[in-house]
Each structure stands twice: as C-alpha cells, then as structure tokens.
Amino acid sequence: WHRSSDSHSCMLTETSDTYKSFTEATLARFSSDPNFQFVQVNLQENLLKAFLVNLFLGQLRQVIPKEQQANYLVSNQNMEYVRESMGMTNSKVGYVYLIDENLRIRWAQCAEPTAEEIQSLESCTGVLLKRLEKKKATKEESKSAGPTKTAV
C-alpha cells in the first residue's frame, strides 16, 4: 500500500454491498476530517473477472460518489500469501479494515454487521483520529519550541 507523506487514519474496504452498512455512520461522522481517508478496493483475483471489471470501470464510476472515485481501486493482486494473516478467509464476502497511520490493521470485520460492530468501527476510528491529532500537535509543539540548549 502507498502512504502519503501526511499520516492518515485510513479505512480500507473490499468493495461489496456489505461495506455500505458498515461504513455509513463512520463516513458521515469523519469524511470531512483531513486525517481520515476512505479507500475502496475492488479485489478480483480471477483474471477474467478483473478484465471484466476494468472493461466496465466507466459504468462503475457512475455509481461511486465523485468524492470517493480517487480512492476507488481495482486490483487483481494474488492475496494467497497474505489472506490468512489479514483474516480474509472467505473470498465470497467483503471486508472492512481500519488501518492506522503506520499501515497496521487496527480493526477488521466482514459479512453482515451487527449494530455493535457498526458502532465499534465508528468508535475505533474516532480513537485513532484523536491519537493522530494528538501526535501531530505534539510534533508541532516540539518544532515550535526549537532546539534546546545544554549547559556545558
């Protein structure tokens, strides 16, 4: 994954209808936060399906909100070696991952969410964003304080 020079908390979803019910509340609350990034990955490990998805990408853009199109990725990457460590044991359902600024998975879920899971994603996203904001503020304070002098 690519990470920009600015640290972000990122919510990564494998595209499916399931992600919408998971992410609606979190997107409504945090989409305007500059430290939040929502990325959708349409993962098609079958090369024929990947070709078809790429063929119809223009039509896909019509159903994806304009503000989310830059972060909509189509991938045919072979996930065989990372599937288990990412908890992607069922290739028939979509997955939602909450990823911190160090690209570590901090929360993951798949299938139909319960109300508690939806609230958990929103809460965990808030915690990560608060930590990131605090980290940035501390970094800015240390920059503005300048170098410290040591007595000889």
PDB file of C-alpha atoms in Angstrom:
ATOM      1  CA  TRP A   1       0.000   0.000   0.000  1.00  0.00           C
ATOM      2  CA  HIS A   2       1.101   3.539  -0.620  1.00  0.00           C
ATOM      3  CA  ARG A   3       1.104   6.005   2.225  1.00  0.00           C
ATOM      4  CA  SER A   4       1.359   9.731   1.595  1.00  0.00           C
ATOM      5  CA  SER A   5       3.819  11.887   3.494  1.00  0.00           C
ATOM      6  CA  ASP A   6       0.990  13.083   5.738  1.00  0.00           C
ATOM      7  CA  SER A   7      -0.067  10.474   8.255  1.00  0.00           C
ATOM      8  CA  HIS A   8      -3.669   9.418   7.930  1.00  0.00           C
ATOM      9  CA  SER A   9      -6.018   7.069   9.574  1.00  0.00           C
ATOM     10  CA  CYS A  10      -7.451   5.019   6.774  1.00  0.00           C
ATOM     11  CA  MET A  11     -10.475   2.841   6.414  1.00  0.00           C
ATOM     12  CA  LEU A  12      -9.939   0.263   3.718  1.00  0.00           C
ATOM     13  CA  THR A  13     -12.824  -1.754   2.371  1.00  0.00           C
ATOM     14  CA  GLU A  14     -13.012  -4.524  -0.121  1.00  0.00           C
ATOM     15  CA  THR A  15     -15.904  -3.483  -2.282  1.00  0.00           C
ATOM     16  CA  SER A  16     -19.211  -5.184  -1.663  1.00  0.00           C
ATOM     17  CA  ASP A  17     -22.704  -4.192  -0.634  1.00  0.00           C
ATOM     18  CA  THR A  18     -21.815  -5.151   2.923  1.00  0.00           C
ATOM     19  CA  TYR A  19     -19.344  -2.308   3.348  1.00  0.00           C
ATOM     20  CA  LYS A  20     -22.097   0.300   2.938  1.00  0.00           C
ATOM     21  CA  SER A  21     -23.932  -0.765   6.080  1.00  0.00           C
ATOM     22  CA  PHE A  22     -20.624  -0.922   7.947  1.00  0.00           C
ATOM     23  CA  THR A  23     -19.297   2.429   6.839  1.00  0.00           C
ATOM     24  CA  GLU A  24     -22.292   4.783   6.564  1.00  0.00           C
ATOM     25  CA  ALA A  25     -22.155   6.113  10.131  1.00  0.00           C
ATOM     26  CA  THR A  26     -18.354   6.343  10.159  1.00  0.00           C
ATOM     27  CA  LEU A  27     -18.254   8.166   6.821  1.00  0.00           C
ATOM     28  CA  ALA A  28     -20.984  10.559   7.922  1.00  0.00           C
ATOM     29  CA  ARG A  29     -19.015  11.433  11.053  1.00  0.00           C
ATOM     30  CA  PHE A  30     -15.421  11.516   9.767  1.00  0.00           C
ATOM     31  CA  SER A  31     -15.376  12.078   5.999  1.00  0.00           C
ATOM     32  CA  SER A  32     -14.643  15.790   6.469  1.00  0.00           C
ATOM     33  CA  ASP A  33     -11.676  15.102   8.785  1.00  0.00           C
ATOM     34  CA  PRO A  34      -8.455  15.798   6.831  1.00  0.00           C
ATOM     35  CA  ASN A  35      -6.726  12.926   8.641  1.00  0.00           C
ATOM     36  CA  PHE A  36      -9.323  10.401   7.501  1.00  0.00           C
ATOM     37  CA  GLN A  37      -9.059   8.549   4.220  1.00  0.00           C
ATOM     38  CA  PHE A  38     -11.619   6.101   2.845  1.00  0.00           C
ATOM     39  CA  VAL A  39     -10.273   3.637   0.269  1.00  0.00           C
ATOM     40  CA  GLN A  40     -12.296   1.027  -1.575  1.00  0.00           C
ATOM     41  CA  VAL A  41     -10.582  -1.916  -3.226  1.00  0.00           C
ATOM     42  CA  ASN A  42     -12.434  -3.981  -5.778  1.00  0.00           C
ATOM     43  CA  LEU A  43     -10.375  -7.163  -5.490  1.00  0.00           C
ATOM     44  CA  GLN A  44     -10.787  -9.620  -8.328  1.00  0.00           C
ATOM     45  CA  GLU A  45      -8.256 -12.433  -8.073  1.00  0.00           C
ATOM     46  CA  ASN A  46      -9.818 -14.196 -11.065  1.00  0.00           C
ATOM     47  CA  LEU A  47      -8.154 -12.644 -14.141  1.00  0.00           C
ATOM     48  CA  LEU A  48     -11.278 -12.908 -16.293  1.00  0.00           C
ATOM     49  CA  LYS A  49     -13.388 -11.132 -13.652  1.00  0.00           C
ATOM     50  CA  ALA A  50     -10.662  -8.497 -13.246  1.00  0.00           C
ATOM     51  CA  PHE A  51     -10.695  -7.899 -17.007  1.00  0.00           C
ATOM     52  CA  LEU A  52     -14.483  -7.502 -16.974  1.00  0.00           C
ATOM     53  CA  VAL A  53     -14.375  -5.081 -14.040  1.00  0.00           C
ATOM     54  CA  ASN A  54     -11.765  -2.976 -15.854  1.00  0.00           C
ATOM     55  CA  LEU A  55     -13.886  -3.107 -19.004  1.00  0.00           C
ATOM     56  CA  PHE A  56     -16.887  -1.673 -17.143  1.00  0.00           C
ATOM     57  CA  LEU A  57     -14.938   0.787 -14.973  1.00  0.00           C
ATOM     58  CA  GLY A  58     -16.672   3.741 -16.634  1.00  0.00           C
ATOM     59  CA  GLN A  59     -20.062   2.423 -15.549  1.00  0.00           C
ATOM     60  CA  LEU A  60     -18.734   1.746 -12.055  1.00  0.00           C
ATOM     61  CA  ARG A  61     -17.760   5.413 -11.784  1.00  0.00           C
ATOM     62  CA  GLN A  62     -21.389   6.371 -12.296  1.00  0.00           C
ATOM     63  CA  VAL A  63     -22.443   4.579  -9.114  1.00  0.00           C
ATOM     64  CA  ILE A  64     -19.468   5.638  -6.982  1.00  0.00           C
ATOM     65  CA  PRO A  65     -19.811   9.131  -5.463  1.00  0.00           C
ATOM     66  CA  LYS A  66     -17.492  11.641  -7.150  1.00  0.00           C
ATOM     67  CA  GLU A  67     -15.656  12.408  -3.894  1.00  0.00           C
ATOM     68  CA  GLN A  68     -14.780   8.703  -3.482  1.00  0.00           C
ATOM     69  CA  GLN A  69     -13.641   7.971  -7.049  1.00  0.00           C
ATOM     70  CA  ALA A  70      -9.990   8.938  -6.485  1.00  0.00           C
ATOM     71  CA  ASN A  71      -9.767   6.301  -3.754  1.00  0.00           C
ATOM     72  CA  TYR A  72     -11.547   3.508  -5.606  1.00  0.00           C
ATOM     73  CA  LEU A  73      -9.002   0.898  -6.666  1.00  0.00           C
ATOM     74  CA  VAL A  74      -9.389  -2.165  -8.824  1.00  0.00           C
ATOM     75  CA  SER A  75      -6.880  -4.898  -8.075  1.00  0.00           C
ATOM     76  CA  ASN A  76      -6.202  -8.386  -9.329  1.00  0.00           C
ATOM     77  CA  GLN A  77      -3.396  -8.952  -6.836  1.00  0.00           C
ATOM     78  CA  ASN A  78      -2.933 -12.517  -5.691  1.00  0.00           C
ATOM     79  CA  MET A  79      -3.732 -12.471  -1.971  1.00  0.00           C
ATOM     80  CA  GLU A  80      -2.748 -16.095  -1.349  1.00  0.00           C
ATOM     81  CA  TYR A  81       0.198 -15.267   0.923  1.00  0.00           C
ATOM     82  CA  VAL A  82      -1.486 -12.562   2.987  1.00  0.00           C
ATOM     83  CA  ARG A  83      -5.089 -13.748   3.045  1.00  0.00           C
ATOM     84  CA  GLU A  84      -4.800 -15.659   6.311  1.00  0.00           C
ATOM     85  CA  SER A  85      -2.784 -13.019   8.172  1.00  0.00           C
ATOM     86  CA  MET A  86      -5.363 -10.398   7.129  1.00  0.00           C
ATOM     87  CA  GLY A  87      -8.215 -12.640   8.220  1.00  0.00           C
ATOM     88  CA  MET A  88      -9.598 -12.854   4.668  1.00  0.00           C
ATOM     89  CA  THR A  89     -10.636 -16.465   4.938  1.00  0.00           C
ATOM     90  CA  ASN A  90     -13.870 -16.163   2.953  1.00  0.00           C
ATOM     91  CA  SER A  91     -13.453 -14.925  -0.615  1.00  0.00           C
ATOM     92  CA  LYS A  92     -17.229 -14.575  -1.064  1.00  0.00           C
ATOM     93  CA  VAL A  93     -17.775 -11.656   1.322  1.00  0.00           C
ATOM     94  CA  GLY A  94     -16.473  -8.120   1.574  1.00  0.00           C
ATOM     95  CA  TYR A  95     -14.120  -6.963   4.316  1.00  0.00           C
ATOM     96  CA  VAL A  96     -13.729  -3.675   6.140  1.00  0.00           C
ATOM     97  CA  TYR A  97     -10.374  -2.756   7.695  1.00  0.00           C
ATOM     98  CA  LEU A  98      -9.437   0.206   9.841  1.00  0.00           C
ATOM     99  CA  ILE A  99      -5.769   0.970   9.242  1.00  0.00           C
ATOM    100  CA  ASP A 100      -3.631   3.343  11.287  1.00  0.00           C
ATOM    101  CA  GLU A 101      -1.023   5.809  10.024  1.00  0.00           C
ATOM    102  CA  ASN A 102       1.641   3.077  10.249  1.00  0.00           C
ATOM    103  CA  LEU A 103      -0.414   0.832   7.949  1.00  0.00           C
ATOM    104  CA  ARG A 104      -1.325  -1.593  10.720  1.00  0.00           C
ATOM    105  CA  ILE A 105      -4.778  -3.156  10.750  1.00  0.00           C
ATOM    106  CA  ARG A 106      -6.480  -1.961  13.939  1.00  0.00           C
ATOM    107  CA  TRP A 107      -9.991  -3.253  13.309  1.00  0.00           C
ATOM    108  CA  ALA A 108     -11.430  -5.726  10.812  1.00  0.00           C
ATOM    109  CA  GLN A 109     -14.793  -7.280  10.069  1.00  0.00           C
ATOM    110  CA  CYS A 110     -16.719  -8.994   7.296  1.00  0.00           C
ATOM    111  CA  ALA A 111     -20.219 -10.166   6.408  1.00  0.00           C
ATOM    112  CA  GLU A 112     -23.387  -8.505   7.667  1.00  0.00           C
ATOM    113  CA  PRO A 113     -22.605  -6.197  10.587  1.00  0.00           C
ATOM    114  CA  THR A 114     -24.421  -6.032  13.877  1.00  0.00           C
ATOM    115  CA  ALA A 115     -25.321  -2.662  15.404  1.00  0.00           C
ATOM    116  CA  GLU A 116     -22.465  -3.138  17.895  1.00  0.00           C
ATOM    117  CA  GLU A 117     -19.940  -3.729  15.090  1.00  0.00           C
ATOM    118  CA  ILE A 118     -21.075  -0.599  13.235  1.00  0.00           C
ATOM    119  CA  GLN A 119     -20.702   1.440  16.435  1.00  0.00           C
ATOM    120  CA  SER A 120     -17.342  -0.198  17.154  1.00  0.00           C
ATOM    121  CA  LEU A 121     -15.920   0.870  13.780  1.00  0.00           C
ATOM    122  CA  GLU A 122     -17.074   4.441  14.352  1.00  0.00           C
ATOM    123  CA  SER A 123     -15.671   4.495  17.873  1.00  0.00           C
ATOM    124  CA  CYS A 124     -12.315   2.956  16.916  1.00  0.00           C
ATOM    125  CA  THR A 125     -11.982   5.391  14.009  1.00  0.00           C
ATOM    126  CA  GLY A 126     -12.544   8.265  16.436  1.00  0.00           C
ATOM    127  CA  VAL A 127      -9.883   6.926  18.805  1.00  0.00           C
ATOM    128  CA  LEU A 128      -7.307   6.583  16.007  1.00  0.00           C
ATOM    129  CA  LEU A 129      -8.022  10.084  14.704  1.00  0.00           C
ATOM    130  CA  LYS A 130      -7.729  11.602  18.198  1.00  0.00           C
ATOM    131  CA  ARG A 131      -4.401   9.827  18.736  1.00  0.00           C
ATOM    132  CA  LEU A 132      -3.149  11.031  15.369  1.00  0.00           C
ATOM    133  CA  GLU A 133      -4.218  14.610  16.072  1.00  0.00           C
ATOM    134  CA  LYS A 134      -2.523  14.490  19.475  1.00  0.00           C
ATOM    135  CA  LYS A 135       0.660  13.105  17.888  1.00  0.00           C
ATOM    136  CA  LYS A 136       0.654  15.863  15.271  1.00  0.00           C
ATOM    137  CA  ALA A 137       0.084  18.547  17.921  1.00  0.00           C
ATOM    138  CA  THR A 138       2.986  17.221  20.000  1.00  0.00           C
ATOM    139  CA  LYS A 139       5.201  17.193  16.915  1.00  0.00           C
ATOM    140  CA  GLU A 140       4.228  20.796  16.086  1.00  0.00           C
ATOM    141  CA  GLU A 141       4.896  21.908  19.671  1.00  0.00           C
ATOM    142  CA  SER A 142       8.367  20.393  19.609  1.00  0.00           C
ATOM    143  CA  LYS A 143       9.093  22.082  16.263  1.00  0.00           C
ATOM    144  CA  SER A 144       7.973  25.486  17.502  1.00  0.00           C
ATOM    145  CA  ALA A 145       9.966  25.135  20.742  1.00  0.00           C
ATOM    146  CA  GLY A 146      13.156  24.953  18.689  1.00  0.00           C
ATOM    147  CA  PRO A 147      16.375  23.255  19.672  1.00  0.00           C
ATOM    148  CA  THR A 148      17.169  23.040  23.355  1.00  0.00           C
ATOM    149  CA  LYS A 149      20.472  24.251  24.713  1.00  0.00           C
ATOM    150  CA  THR A 150      22.532  22.131  27.027  1.00  0.00           C
ATOM    151  CA  ALA A 151      24.745  23.520  29.707  1.00  0.00           C
ATOM    152  CA  VAL A 152      28.416  22.674  29.495  1.00  0.00           C
TER     153      VAL A 152
END
